[in-house]
Amino acid sequence: MAAGTSRILRYVLFAFFGLMILYFISSSSIPKPEMPGGSNFERWKSKKDKSNASVGKSPAGPPSSGEKDLAAESGSSKLTGKLETSSGLSTGAKMNATFVSLTRNSDLWDIADSIRNVEDRFNRNYHYDWVFLNDQPFDETFKKVTTAMVSGTARYGLIGKEHWSFPDFIDQDKAKAVREDMAERKIIYGDSISYRHMCRFESGFFFRQPLMNEYEWYWRVEPSIKLFCDIGFDPFVFMAENKKKYSFVISLFEYAETIPTIWDSTKKFMKLHPEHIPEGNAVDWLSDDGGESYNHCHFWSNFEIGNLNWLRSKAYLEFFEVLDQDGGFFYERWGDAPVHSIAAGLLLKKEEIHFFDDIGYWHVPFTHCPTSEQKRLENKCHCNPKDNFDWKGYSCTTKWFEKNELKYPEGWEDQKD
């Protein structure tokens, strides 16, 4: 009897210690990494009625207490200090920067593809904010999906009618006649009203939106873009440390039929405001005859990383005002790419503009693939170097290297037409 009781007691003790060991093992397991405050989706559910996760025009001035709380929870770009990447490496302090996308509800899955590219190749280690802008209210599905996908704070702004409409000084009949003529001549987007509003907005108003007023740097991202390479550095920090104000990855010639008088307006600006034209600018990249005419080279602005304070400067605002008053956004079909490019070429010094060769990029129909094989391998690029547009005949990047006396990357001649 005593022996049986002893055996039972041993079984109970073994079972007790076994359960204790299982408990300690399970409680010491490493949890799945998560941003403070829960997942982005959970924050969207709990915060969706607050101003930075709702649709509507964002108020001017500093963020509300609700905005500050959410920004602090999700690693807003306004935070400072060291960041730890998924590999445990310190990336240094973040800049006051954001991604910005002008997009519509119907673009959801196209912008989702872009977000996935940017997050996987870069932002998963940095958690920068993402500002989405629309001339119509974003719906709940758009907000739910995009908030869940970005690793920083997703913010939504409604564009005011004054920034997305015909200004009072535009002759509507003249503008309509231009659209009809361009449609007959089959000029791309020639008959589109919304495209003209978009180009004018990107040229003169995106950086004046209340949400954008809180940032110093921006990275423009459009729907359906691709990033081909890992970005193992912070482009915002690079821009700041190297005193850069504007950057690009693709440059090319603009359709001459869309901008026949843009250089006339540019020369008017130069005559009115010579104080804004610095020595050592890049006008020789824009013009082949000392500024008399425009050679149509421009930076492709669907990708750009830049300094918002430069766009808010008196020089840029007065440049935009001269162009806007001349009506070329509606009487012709001026794009924001030549507007940004001419402004950068005239108002900035050459060394303040940067070509990001490291960032492999695609926007239909052109590809920038780093020319150097070593760079492609180091950054795990999956682009075909044969598709690289940089050194083709319709690209202006060769001219950029020539005018700035830059060293051509190894192998560039093999990729020429």
mmCIF file of C-alpha atoms in Angstrom, residues 41-400:
data_model
loop_
_atom_site.group_PDB
_atom_site.id
_atom_site.type_symbol
_atom_site.label_atom_id
_atom_site.label_comp_id
_atom_site.label_asym_id
_atom_site.label_seq_id
_atom_site.Cartn_x
_atom_site.Cartn_y
_atom_site.Cartn_z
ATOM 1 C CA PHE A 41 -5.095 47.744 -38.629
ATOM 2 C CA GLU A 42 -5.996 47.778 -34.938
ATOM 3 C CA ARG A 43 -4.970 51.438 -34.710
ATOM 4 C CA TRP A 44 -7.116 52.204 -37.757
ATOM 5 C CA LYS A 45 -10.118 50.575 -36.073
ATOM 6 C CA SER A 46 -9.595 52.404 -32.797
ATOM 7 C CA LYS A 47 -8.608 55.756 -34.261
ATOM 8 C CA LYS A 48 -10.596 55.954 -37.499
ATOM 9 C CA ASP A 49 -12.853 58.729 -36.231
ATOM 10 C CA LYS A 50 -9.908 60.930 -35.365
ATOM 11 C CA SER A 51 -8.625 63.558 -37.735
ATOM 12 C CA ASN A 52 -5.462 61.848 -38.996
ATOM 13 C CA ALA A 53 -7.294 58.662 -39.908
ATOM 14 C CA SER A 54 -10.392 60.241 -41.361
ATOM 15 C CA VAL A 55 -11.346 61.808 -44.633
ATOM 16 C CA GLY A 56 -11.671 65.550 -44.882
ATOM 17 C CA LYS A 57 -9.613 68.663 -45.148
ATOM 18 C CA SER A 58 -6.950 68.583 -42.494
ATOM 19 C CA PRO A 59 -6.866 71.579 -40.181
ATOM 20 C CA ALA A 60 -4.006 74.025 -40.504
ATOM 21 C CA GLY A 61 -1.498 74.373 -37.684
ATOM 22 C CA PRO A 62 -0.097 71.741 -35.334
ATOM 23 C CA PRO A 63 -1.678 68.293 -35.110
ATOM 24 C CA SER A 64 -4.427 67.656 -32.599
ATOM 25 C CA SER A 65 -3.789 65.614 -29.487
ATOM 26 C CA GLY A 66 -5.289 62.604 -31.249
ATOM 27 C CA GLU A 67 -2.877 63.046 -34.130
ATOM 28 C CA LYS A 68 0.056 63.359 -31.750
ATOM 29 C CA ASP A 69 -0.974 60.164 -29.958
ATOM 30 C CA LEU A 70 -1.205 58.159 -33.156
ATOM 31 C CA ALA A 71 2.033 59.612 -34.509
ATOM 32 C CA ALA A 72 3.844 58.650 -31.324
ATOM 33 C CA GLU A 73 2.375 55.131 -31.429
ATOM 34 C CA SER A 74 3.403 54.367 -34.986
ATOM 35 C CA GLY A 75 6.854 55.881 -35.344
ATOM 36 C CA SER A 76 6.094 59.211 -36.984
ATOM 37 C CA SER A 77 8.923 60.860 -38.904
ATOM 38 C CA LYS A 78 8.841 63.668 -36.362
ATOM 39 C CA LEU A 79 10.473 61.352 -33.815
ATOM 40 C CA THR A 80 14.241 61.533 -33.336
ATOM 41 C CA GLY A 81 16.880 59.142 -32.053
ATOM 42 C CA LYS A 82 18.218 55.807 -33.258
ATOM 43 C CA LEU A 83 16.173 53.301 -35.241
ATOM 44 C CA GLU A 84 16.736 49.565 -35.196
ATOM 45 C CA THR A 85 16.252 47.683 -38.461
ATOM 46 C CA SER A 86 14.929 44.154 -38.701
ATOM 47 C CA SER A 87 18.559 43.021 -38.834
ATOM 48 C CA GLY A 88 19.357 44.866 -35.610
ATOM 49 C CA LEU A 89 21.534 47.516 -37.272
ATOM 50 C CA SER A 90 21.163 51.118 -36.177
ATOM 51 C CA THR A 91 20.070 53.454 -38.981
ATOM 52 C CA GLY A 92 20.562 56.744 -37.149
ATOM 53 C CA ALA A 93 18.084 59.561 -36.637
ATOM 54 C CA LYS A 94 15.090 59.962 -38.928
ATOM 55 C CA MET A 95 14.269 63.088 -40.864
ATOM 56 C CA ASN A 96 11.023 65.036 -40.719
ATOM 57 C CA ALA A 97 9.821 63.407 -43.926
ATOM 58 C CA THR A 98 6.891 61.653 -45.539
ATOM 59 C CA PHE A 99 5.874 59.739 -48.608
ATOM 60 C CA VAL A 100 3.112 61.484 -50.540
ATOM 61 C CA SER A 101 0.701 60.013 -53.068
ATOM 62 C CA LEU A 102 -1.973 61.775 -55.069
ATOM 63 C CA THR A 103 -4.438 58.974 -55.685
ATOM 64 C CA ARG A 104 -8.107 58.025 -55.983
ATOM 65 C CA ASN A 105 -10.253 55.358 -54.344
ATOM 66 C CA SER A 106 -10.285 53.476 -57.648
ATOM 67 C CA ASP A 107 -6.459 53.328 -57.536
ATOM 68 C CA LEU A 108 -6.457 51.299 -54.316
ATOM 69 C CA TRP A 109 -4.854 48.083 -55.565
ATOM 70 C CA ASP A 110 -2.408 49.929 -57.795
ATOM 71 C CA ILE A 111 -1.211 52.121 -54.916
ATOM 72 C CA ALA A 112 -1.197 49.035 -52.668
ATOM 73 C CA ASP A 113 1.297 47.459 -55.063
ATOM 74 C CA SER A 114 3.475 50.582 -54.839
ATOM 75 C CA ILE A 115 3.282 50.595 -51.036
ATOM 76 C CA ARG A 116 4.339 46.948 -50.893
ATOM 77 C CA ASN A 117 7.363 47.738 -53.085
ATOM 78 C CA VAL A 118 8.402 50.726 -50.977
ATOM 79 C CA GLU A 119 7.872 48.996 -47.651
ATOM 80 C CA ASP A 120 9.709 45.820 -48.661
ATOM 81 C CA ARG A 121 12.658 47.595 -50.253
ATOM 82 C CA PHE A 122 13.023 50.477 -47.773
ATOM 83 C CA ASN A 123 10.414 51.681 -45.332
ATOM 84 C CA ARG A 124 10.006 48.534 -43.219
ATOM 85 C CA ASN A 125 13.249 49.620 -41.551
ATOM 86 C CA TYR A 126 12.392 53.316 -41.214
ATOM 87 C CA HIS A 127 8.621 53.654 -40.706
ATOM 88 C CA TYR A 128 8.198 57.032 -42.382
ATOM 89 C CA ASP A 129 4.700 58.496 -42.613
ATOM 90 C CA TRP A 130 2.578 58.319 -45.740
ATOM 91 C CA VAL A 131 0.261 61.153 -46.812
ATOM 92 C CA PHE A 132 -2.526 60.299 -49.265
ATOM 93 C CA LEU A 133 -4.217 63.179 -51.106
ATOM 94 C CA ASN A 134 -7.435 63.118 -53.126
ATOM 95 C CA ASP A 135 -9.893 65.643 -54.548
ATOM 96 C CA GLN A 136 -12.676 63.326 -53.331
ATOM 97 C CA PRO A 137 -13.117 61.795 -49.842
ATOM 98 C CA PHE A 138 -11.280 58.521 -49.333
ATOM 99 C CA ASP A 139 -13.598 55.617 -48.582
ATOM 100 C CA GLU A 140 -13.263 53.285 -45.619
ATOM 101 C CA THR A 141 -11.863 50.420 -47.685
ATOM 102 C CA PHE A 142 -9.059 52.586 -49.035
ATOM 103 C CA LYS A 143 -8.162 53.799 -45.542
ATOM 104 C CA LYS A 144 -8.373 50.345 -43.975
ATOM 105 C CA VAL A 145 -6.121 48.678 -46.556
ATOM 106 C CA THR A 146 -3.496 51.433 -46.819
ATOM 107 C CA THR A 147 -3.318 51.994 -43.057
ATOM 108 C CA ALA A 148 -2.661 48.274 -42.579
ATOM 109 C CA MET A 149 0.080 48.266 -45.222
ATOM 110 C CA VAL A 150 2.250 51.234 -44.242
ATOM 111 C CA SER A 151 4.676 50.876 -41.356
ATOM 112 C CA GLY A 152 4.481 54.542 -40.385
ATOM 113 C CA THR A 153 1.403 56.710 -39.917
ATOM 114 C CA ALA A 154 -1.084 56.794 -42.786
ATOM 115 C CA ARG A 155 -2.722 60.207 -43.160
ATOM 116 C CA TYR A 156 -5.501 61.322 -45.494
ATOM 117 C CA GLY A 157 -6.110 64.785 -46.917
ATOM 118 C CA LEU A 158 -8.969 66.195 -48.977
ATOM 119 C CA ILE A 159 -7.853 68.740 -51.566
ATOM 120 C CA GLY A 160 -9.755 72.026 -51.441
ATOM 121 C CA LYS A 161 -11.696 73.097 -54.530
ATOM 122 C CA GLU A 162 -9.503 76.178 -54.882
ATOM 123 C CA HIS A 163 -6.575 73.853 -55.663
ATOM 124 C CA TRP A 164 -8.484 71.570 -58.050
ATOM 125 C CA SER A 165 -10.537 73.786 -60.356
ATOM 126 C CA PHE A 166 -10.252 76.419 -63.069
ATOM 127 C CA PRO A 167 -8.926 79.683 -61.614
ATOM 128 C CA ASP A 168 -11.039 82.790 -62.272
ATOM 129 C CA PHE A 169 -8.594 84.220 -64.810
ATOM 130 C CA ILE A 170 -8.925 81.273 -67.238
ATOM 131 C CA ASP A 171 -11.081 81.758 -70.352
ATOM 132 C CA GLN A 172 -13.188 78.591 -70.333
ATOM 133 C CA ASP A 173 -14.077 78.780 -74.031
ATOM 134 C CA LYS A 174 -10.434 79.153 -75.026
ATOM 135 C CA ALA A 175 -9.428 76.264 -72.774
ATOM 136 C CA LYS A 176 -12.171 74.046 -74.260
ATOM 137 C CA ALA A 177 -11.071 74.854 -77.808
ATOM 138 C CA VAL A 178 -7.505 73.852 -76.909
ATOM 139 C CA ARG A 179 -8.662 70.505 -75.516
ATOM 140 C CA GLU A 180 -10.692 69.785 -78.645
ATOM 141 C CA ASP A 181 -7.763 70.644 -80.880
ATOM 142 C CA MET A 182 -5.373 68.442 -78.910
ATOM 143 C CA ALA A 183 -7.858 65.562 -79.037
ATOM 144 C CA GLU A 184 -7.957 65.829 -82.836
ATOM 145 C CA ARG A 185 -4.157 65.806 -82.935
ATOM 146 C CA LYS A 186 -4.135 62.792 -80.585
ATOM 147 C CA ILE A 187 -1.864 64.445 -78.017
ATOM 148 C CA ILE A 188 -1.675 62.281 -74.910
ATOM 149 C CA TYR A 189 -4.088 63.569 -72.217
ATOM 150 C CA GLY A 190 -4.710 66.501 -74.547
ATOM 151 C CA ASP A 191 -8.477 66.531 -73.967
ATOM 152 C CA SER A 192 -8.351 65.752 -70.231
ATOM 153 C CA ILE A 193 -9.527 68.329 -67.684
ATOM 154 C CA SER A 194 -8.595 66.226 -64.635
ATOM 155 C CA TYR A 195 -5.050 65.712 -65.927
ATOM 156 C CA ARG A 196 -4.609 69.473 -66.159
ATOM 157 C CA HIS A 197 -5.897 69.939 -62.606
ATOM 158 C CA MET A 198 -3.457 67.254 -61.469
ATOM 159 C CA CYS A 199 -0.470 68.892 -63.172
ATOM 160 C CA ARG A 200 -1.320 72.309 -61.764
ATOM 161 C CA PHE A 201 -1.831 70.830 -58.290
ATOM 162 C CA GLU A 202 1.480 68.943 -58.322
ATOM 163 C CA SER A 203 3.240 72.056 -59.639
ATOM 164 C CA GLY A 204 1.982 74.566 -57.121
ATOM 165 C CA PHE A 205 -0.215 73.190 -54.363
ATOM 166 C CA PHE A 206 0.624 69.707 -53.079
ATOM 167 C CA PHE A 207 3.277 71.114 -50.743
ATOM 168 C CA ARG A 208 0.813 73.694 -49.371
ATOM 169 C CA GLN A 209 -1.688 71.130 -48.103
ATOM 170 C CA PRO A 210 -2.204 71.345 -44.319
ATOM 171 C CA LEU A 211 -0.847 67.836 -43.749
ATOM 172 C CA MET A 212 2.255 68.524 -45.820
ATOM 173 C CA ASN A 213 2.974 71.699 -43.843
ATOM 174 C CA GLU A 214 4.197 69.491 -40.994
ATOM 175 C CA TYR A 215 7.100 68.035 -42.980
ATOM 176 C CA GLU A 216 10.413 69.184 -44.403
ATOM 177 C CA TRP A 217 11.079 66.381 -46.920
ATOM 178 C CA TYR A 218 8.892 64.382 -49.301
ATOM 179 C CA TRP A 219 9.159 61.304 -51.493
ATOM 180 C CA ARG A 220 6.547 61.131 -54.237
ATOM 181 C CA VAL A 221 5.062 57.711 -54.986
ATOM 182 C CA GLU A 222 2.502 57.001 -57.693
ATOM 183 C CA PRO A 223 0.281 53.939 -58.248
ATOM 184 C CA SER A 224 1.789 50.883 -59.974
ATOM 185 C CA ILE A 225 5.458 51.778 -59.594
ATOM 186 C CA LYS A 226 8.179 49.241 -58.824
ATOM 187 C CA LEU A 227 11.396 49.455 -56.831
ATOM 188 C CA PHE A 228 13.935 46.926 -58.089
ATOM 189 C CA CYS A 229 16.668 47.225 -55.456
ATOM 190 C CA ASP A 230 17.083 47.198 -51.685
ATOM 191 C CA ILE A 231 17.700 50.709 -50.394
ATOM 192 C CA GLY A 232 20.155 50.217 -47.564
ATOM 193 C CA PHE A 233 20.484 53.893 -46.679
ATOM 194 C CA ASP A 234 18.089 56.732 -45.886
ATOM 195 C CA PRO A 235 17.718 59.005 -48.949
ATOM 196 C CA PHE A 236 16.253 61.774 -46.773
ATOM 197 C CA VAL A 237 19.331 61.763 -44.539
ATOM 198 C CA PHE A 238 21.577 61.623 -47.605
ATOM 199 C CA MET A 239 19.831 64.653 -49.110
ATOM 200 C CA ALA A 240 20.122 66.660 -45.896
ATOM 201 C CA GLU A 241 23.752 65.756 -45.165
ATOM 202 C CA ASN A 242 24.837 66.533 -48.724
ATOM 203 C CA LYS A 243 22.811 69.754 -49.024
ATOM 204 C CA LYS A 244 20.620 68.400 -51.836
ATOM 205 C CA LYS A 245 17.178 69.854 -52.494
ATOM 206 C CA TYR A 246 15.849 67.867 -55.455
ATOM 207 C CA SER A 247 16.524 64.420 -56.894
ATOM 208 C CA PHE A 248 15.546 62.153 -59.770
ATOM 209 C CA VAL A 249 16.129 58.711 -61.293
ATOM 210 C CA ILE A 250 14.831 59.171 -64.866
ATOM 211 C CA SER A 251 15.103 62.146 -67.210
ATOM 212 C CA LEU A 252 13.835 62.535 -70.757
ATOM 213 C CA PHE A 253 12.496 64.949 -73.357
ATOM 214 C CA GLU A 254 9.004 66.375 -72.909
ATOM 215 C CA TYR A 255 6.414 66.294 -75.706
ATOM 216 C CA ALA A 256 7.008 69.632 -77.429
ATOM 217 C CA GLU A 257 3.334 69.912 -78.457
ATOM 218 C CA THR A 258 2.264 70.159 -74.802
ATOM 219 C CA ILE A 259 4.528 73.075 -73.794
ATOM 220 C CA PRO A 260 5.047 75.402 -76.781
ATOM 221 C CA THR A 261 5.211 78.613 -74.697
ATOM 222 C CA ILE A 262 6.492 77.417 -71.313
ATOM 223 C CA TRP A 263 9.954 78.837 -71.994
ATOM 224 C CA ASP A 264 8.458 82.218 -72.932
ATOM 225 C CA SER A 265 6.891 82.317 -69.464
ATOM 226 C CA THR A 266 10.189 81.163 -67.964
ATOM 227 C CA LYS A 267 12.091 83.995 -69.636
ATOM 228 C CA LYS A 268 9.466 86.421 -68.380
ATOM 229 C CA PHE A 269 10.133 85.165 -64.848
ATOM 230 C CA MET A 270 13.902 85.479 -65.302
ATOM 231 C CA LYS A 271 13.482 89.088 -66.426
ATOM 232 C CA LEU A 272 11.140 89.926 -63.529
ATOM 233 C CA HIS A 273 13.175 88.144 -60.842
ATOM 234 C CA PRO A 274 16.895 87.965 -61.663
ATOM 235 C CA GLU A 275 17.538 87.920 -57.915
ATOM 236 C CA HIS A 276 16.306 84.307 -57.805
ATOM 237 C CA ILE A 277 18.758 82.990 -60.431
ATOM 238 C CA PRO A 278 21.987 81.789 -58.752
ATOM 239 C CA GLU A 279 25.380 81.389 -60.332
ATOM 240 C CA GLY A 280 26.224 77.776 -61.080
ATOM 241 C CA ASN A 281 22.687 76.646 -61.810
ATOM 242 C CA ALA A 282 21.761 73.957 -64.365
ATOM 243 C CA VAL A 283 20.365 76.182 -67.116
ATOM 244 C CA ASP A 284 22.863 74.683 -69.554
ATOM 245 C CA TRP A 285 21.096 71.330 -69.072
ATOM 246 C CA LEU A 286 17.753 72.949 -69.927
ATOM 247 C CA SER A 287 18.940 75.029 -72.866
ATOM 248 C CA ASP A 288 21.469 74.433 -75.637
ATOM 249 C CA ASP A 289 21.753 78.088 -76.658
ATOM 250 C CA GLY A 290 22.448 79.979 -73.445
ATOM 251 C CA GLY A 291 18.831 80.231 -72.334
ATOM 252 C CA GLU A 292 17.234 81.487 -75.553
ATOM 253 C CA SER A 293 15.190 78.319 -76.021
ATOM 254 C CA TYR A 294 14.218 75.183 -74.110
ATOM 255 C CA ASN A 295 15.593 71.813 -75.231
ATOM 256 C CA HIS A 296 12.664 70.006 -73.473
ATOM 257 C CA CYS A 297 14.833 67.995 -71.038
ATOM 258 C CA HIS A 298 13.076 67.329 -67.757
ATOM 259 C CA PHE A 299 13.271 65.117 -64.684
ATOM 260 C CA TRP A 300 10.463 62.560 -64.644
ATOM 261 C CA SER A 301 8.582 63.731 -61.592
ATOM 262 C CA ASN A 302 6.558 60.595 -60.825
ATOM 263 C CA PHE A 303 9.654 59.817 -58.769
ATOM 264 C CA GLU A 304 11.174 62.667 -56.848
ATOM 265 C CA ILE A 305 12.617 63.163 -53.389
ATOM 266 C CA GLY A 306 12.878 66.776 -52.421
ATOM 267 C CA ASN A 307 12.953 69.526 -49.861
ATOM 268 C CA LEU A 308 9.572 71.068 -49.116
ATOM 269 C CA ASN A 309 11.097 74.282 -47.796
ATOM 270 C CA TRP A 310 12.567 74.898 -51.245
ATOM 271 C CA LEU A 311 9.116 74.541 -52.820
ATOM 272 C CA ARG A 312 7.735 76.925 -50.186
ATOM 273 C CA SER A 313 10.475 79.461 -50.892
ATOM 274 C CA LYS A 314 9.745 82.894 -52.349
ATOM 275 C CA ALA A 315 11.759 82.008 -55.445
ATOM 276 C CA TYR A 316 9.730 78.902 -56.287
ATOM 277 C CA LEU A 317 6.363 80.456 -55.410
ATOM 278 C CA GLU A 318 7.033 83.491 -57.596
ATOM 279 C CA PHE A 319 8.162 81.204 -60.429
ATOM 280 C CA PHE A 320 4.954 79.193 -60.177
ATOM 281 C CA GLU A 321 2.824 82.345 -59.973
ATOM 282 C CA VAL A 322 4.235 83.706 -63.248
ATOM 283 C CA LEU A 323 3.582 80.414 -65.033
ATOM 284 C CA ASP A 324 0.143 79.982 -63.503
ATOM 285 C CA GLN A 325 -1.015 83.473 -64.507
ATOM 286 C CA ASP A 326 0.027 82.812 -68.105
ATOM 287 C CA GLY A 327 -2.529 79.990 -68.195
ATOM 288 C CA GLY A 328 -0.414 77.287 -69.828
ATOM 289 C CA PHE A 329 -1.799 74.528 -67.637
ATOM 290 C CA PHE A 330 -5.136 75.017 -69.418
ATOM 291 C CA TYR A 331 -4.353 76.816 -72.694
ATOM 292 C CA GLU A 332 -1.699 74.212 -73.436
ATOM 293 C CA ARG A 333 -1.010 71.069 -71.385
ATOM 294 C CA TRP A 334 1.921 71.905 -69.160
ATOM 295 C CA GLY A 335 3.006 69.012 -66.988
ATOM 296 C CA ASP A 336 4.371 69.263 -63.474
ATOM 297 C CA ALA A 337 7.556 67.486 -64.604
ATOM 298 C CA PRO A 338 8.835 70.327 -66.819
ATOM 299 C CA VAL A 339 7.651 72.880 -64.249
ATOM 300 C CA HIS A 340 9.616 71.213 -61.419
ATOM 301 C CA SER A 341 12.585 70.599 -63.708
ATOM 302 C CA ILE A 342 12.838 74.142 -65.048
ATOM 303 C CA ALA A 343 12.481 75.490 -61.516
ATOM 304 C CA ALA A 344 15.207 73.189 -60.185
ATOM 305 C CA GLY A 345 17.497 73.930 -63.135
ATOM 306 C CA LEU A 346 17.103 77.696 -62.748
ATOM 307 C CA LEU A 347 16.693 78.242 -59.015
ATOM 308 C CA LEU A 348 19.106 75.661 -57.592
ATOM 309 C CA LYS A 349 22.822 75.178 -57.987
ATOM 310 C CA LYS A 350 23.859 72.087 -59.916
ATOM 311 C CA GLU A 351 25.239 70.397 -56.835
ATOM 312 C CA GLU A 352 21.853 70.729 -55.085
ATOM 313 C CA ILE A 353 20.272 68.298 -57.571
ATOM 314 C CA HIS A 354 21.025 64.578 -57.208
ATOM 315 C CA PHE A 355 20.736 61.548 -59.475
ATOM 316 C CA PHE A 356 19.880 58.464 -57.374
ATOM 317 C CA ASP A 357 21.586 55.775 -59.422
ATOM 318 C CA ASP A 358 21.195 53.320 -56.513
ATOM 319 C CA ILE A 359 17.385 53.312 -56.598
ATOM 320 C CA GLY A 360 16.138 50.891 -59.256
ATOM 321 C CA TYR A 361 12.747 52.140 -60.435
ATOM 322 C CA TRP A 362 9.993 51.525 -62.961
ATOM 323 C CA HIS A 363 6.999 53.574 -64.023
ATOM 324 C CA VAL A 364 5.346 52.602 -67.273
ATOM 325 C CA PRO A 365 7.018 52.591 -69.769
ATOM 326 C CA PHE A 366 10.548 53.441 -68.533
ATOM 327 C CA THR A 367 13.046 51.664 -66.266
ATOM 328 C CA HIS A 368 15.997 52.931 -64.294
ATOM 329 C CA CYS A 369 18.253 49.982 -63.479
ATOM 330 C CA PRO A 370 21.632 50.714 -61.863
ATOM 331 C CA THR A 371 24.295 50.469 -64.560
ATOM 332 C CA SER A 372 26.957 48.882 -62.340
ATOM 333 C CA GLU A 373 26.700 45.105 -61.995
ATOM 334 C CA GLN A 374 28.363 45.276 -58.589
ATOM 335 C CA LYS A 375 25.754 47.754 -57.389
ATOM 336 C CA ARG A 376 22.931 45.576 -58.700
ATOM 337 C CA LEU A 377 24.272 42.518 -56.891
ATOM 338 C CA GLU A 378 24.967 44.349 -53.640
ATOM 339 C CA ASN A 379 21.441 45.790 -53.554
ATOM 340 C CA LYS A 380 19.708 42.584 -54.690
ATOM 341 C CA CYS A 381 18.257 44.265 -57.778
ATOM 342 C CA HIS A 382 15.947 42.209 -59.963
ATOM 343 C CA CYS A 383 15.810 44.557 -62.973
ATOM 344 C CA ASN A 384 17.166 43.646 -66.395
ATOM 345 C CA PRO A 385 20.079 46.012 -67.164
ATOM 346 C CA LYS A 386 19.117 45.850 -70.852
ATOM 347 C CA ASP A 387 15.948 47.760 -69.933
ATOM 348 C CA ASN A 388 17.858 50.651 -68.372
ATOM 349 C CA PHE A 389 16.669 53.885 -69.990
ATOM 350 C CA ASP A 390 19.497 56.112 -68.715
ATOM 351 C CA TRP A 391 21.767 55.972 -71.758
ATOM 352 C CA LYS A 392 19.160 55.672 -74.514
ATOM 353 C CA GLY A 393 18.741 58.360 -77.134
ATOM 354 C CA TYR A 394 15.511 59.805 -75.677
ATOM 355 C CA SER A 395 17.030 60.115 -72.191
ATOM 356 C CA CYS A 396 18.552 63.357 -70.904
ATOM 357 C CA THR A 397 20.687 61.629 -68.272
ATOM 358 C CA THR A 398 23.738 61.503 -70.537
ATOM 359 C CA LYS A 399 23.462 65.263 -70.941
ATOM 360 C CA TRP A 400 23.165 65.615 -67.140
#
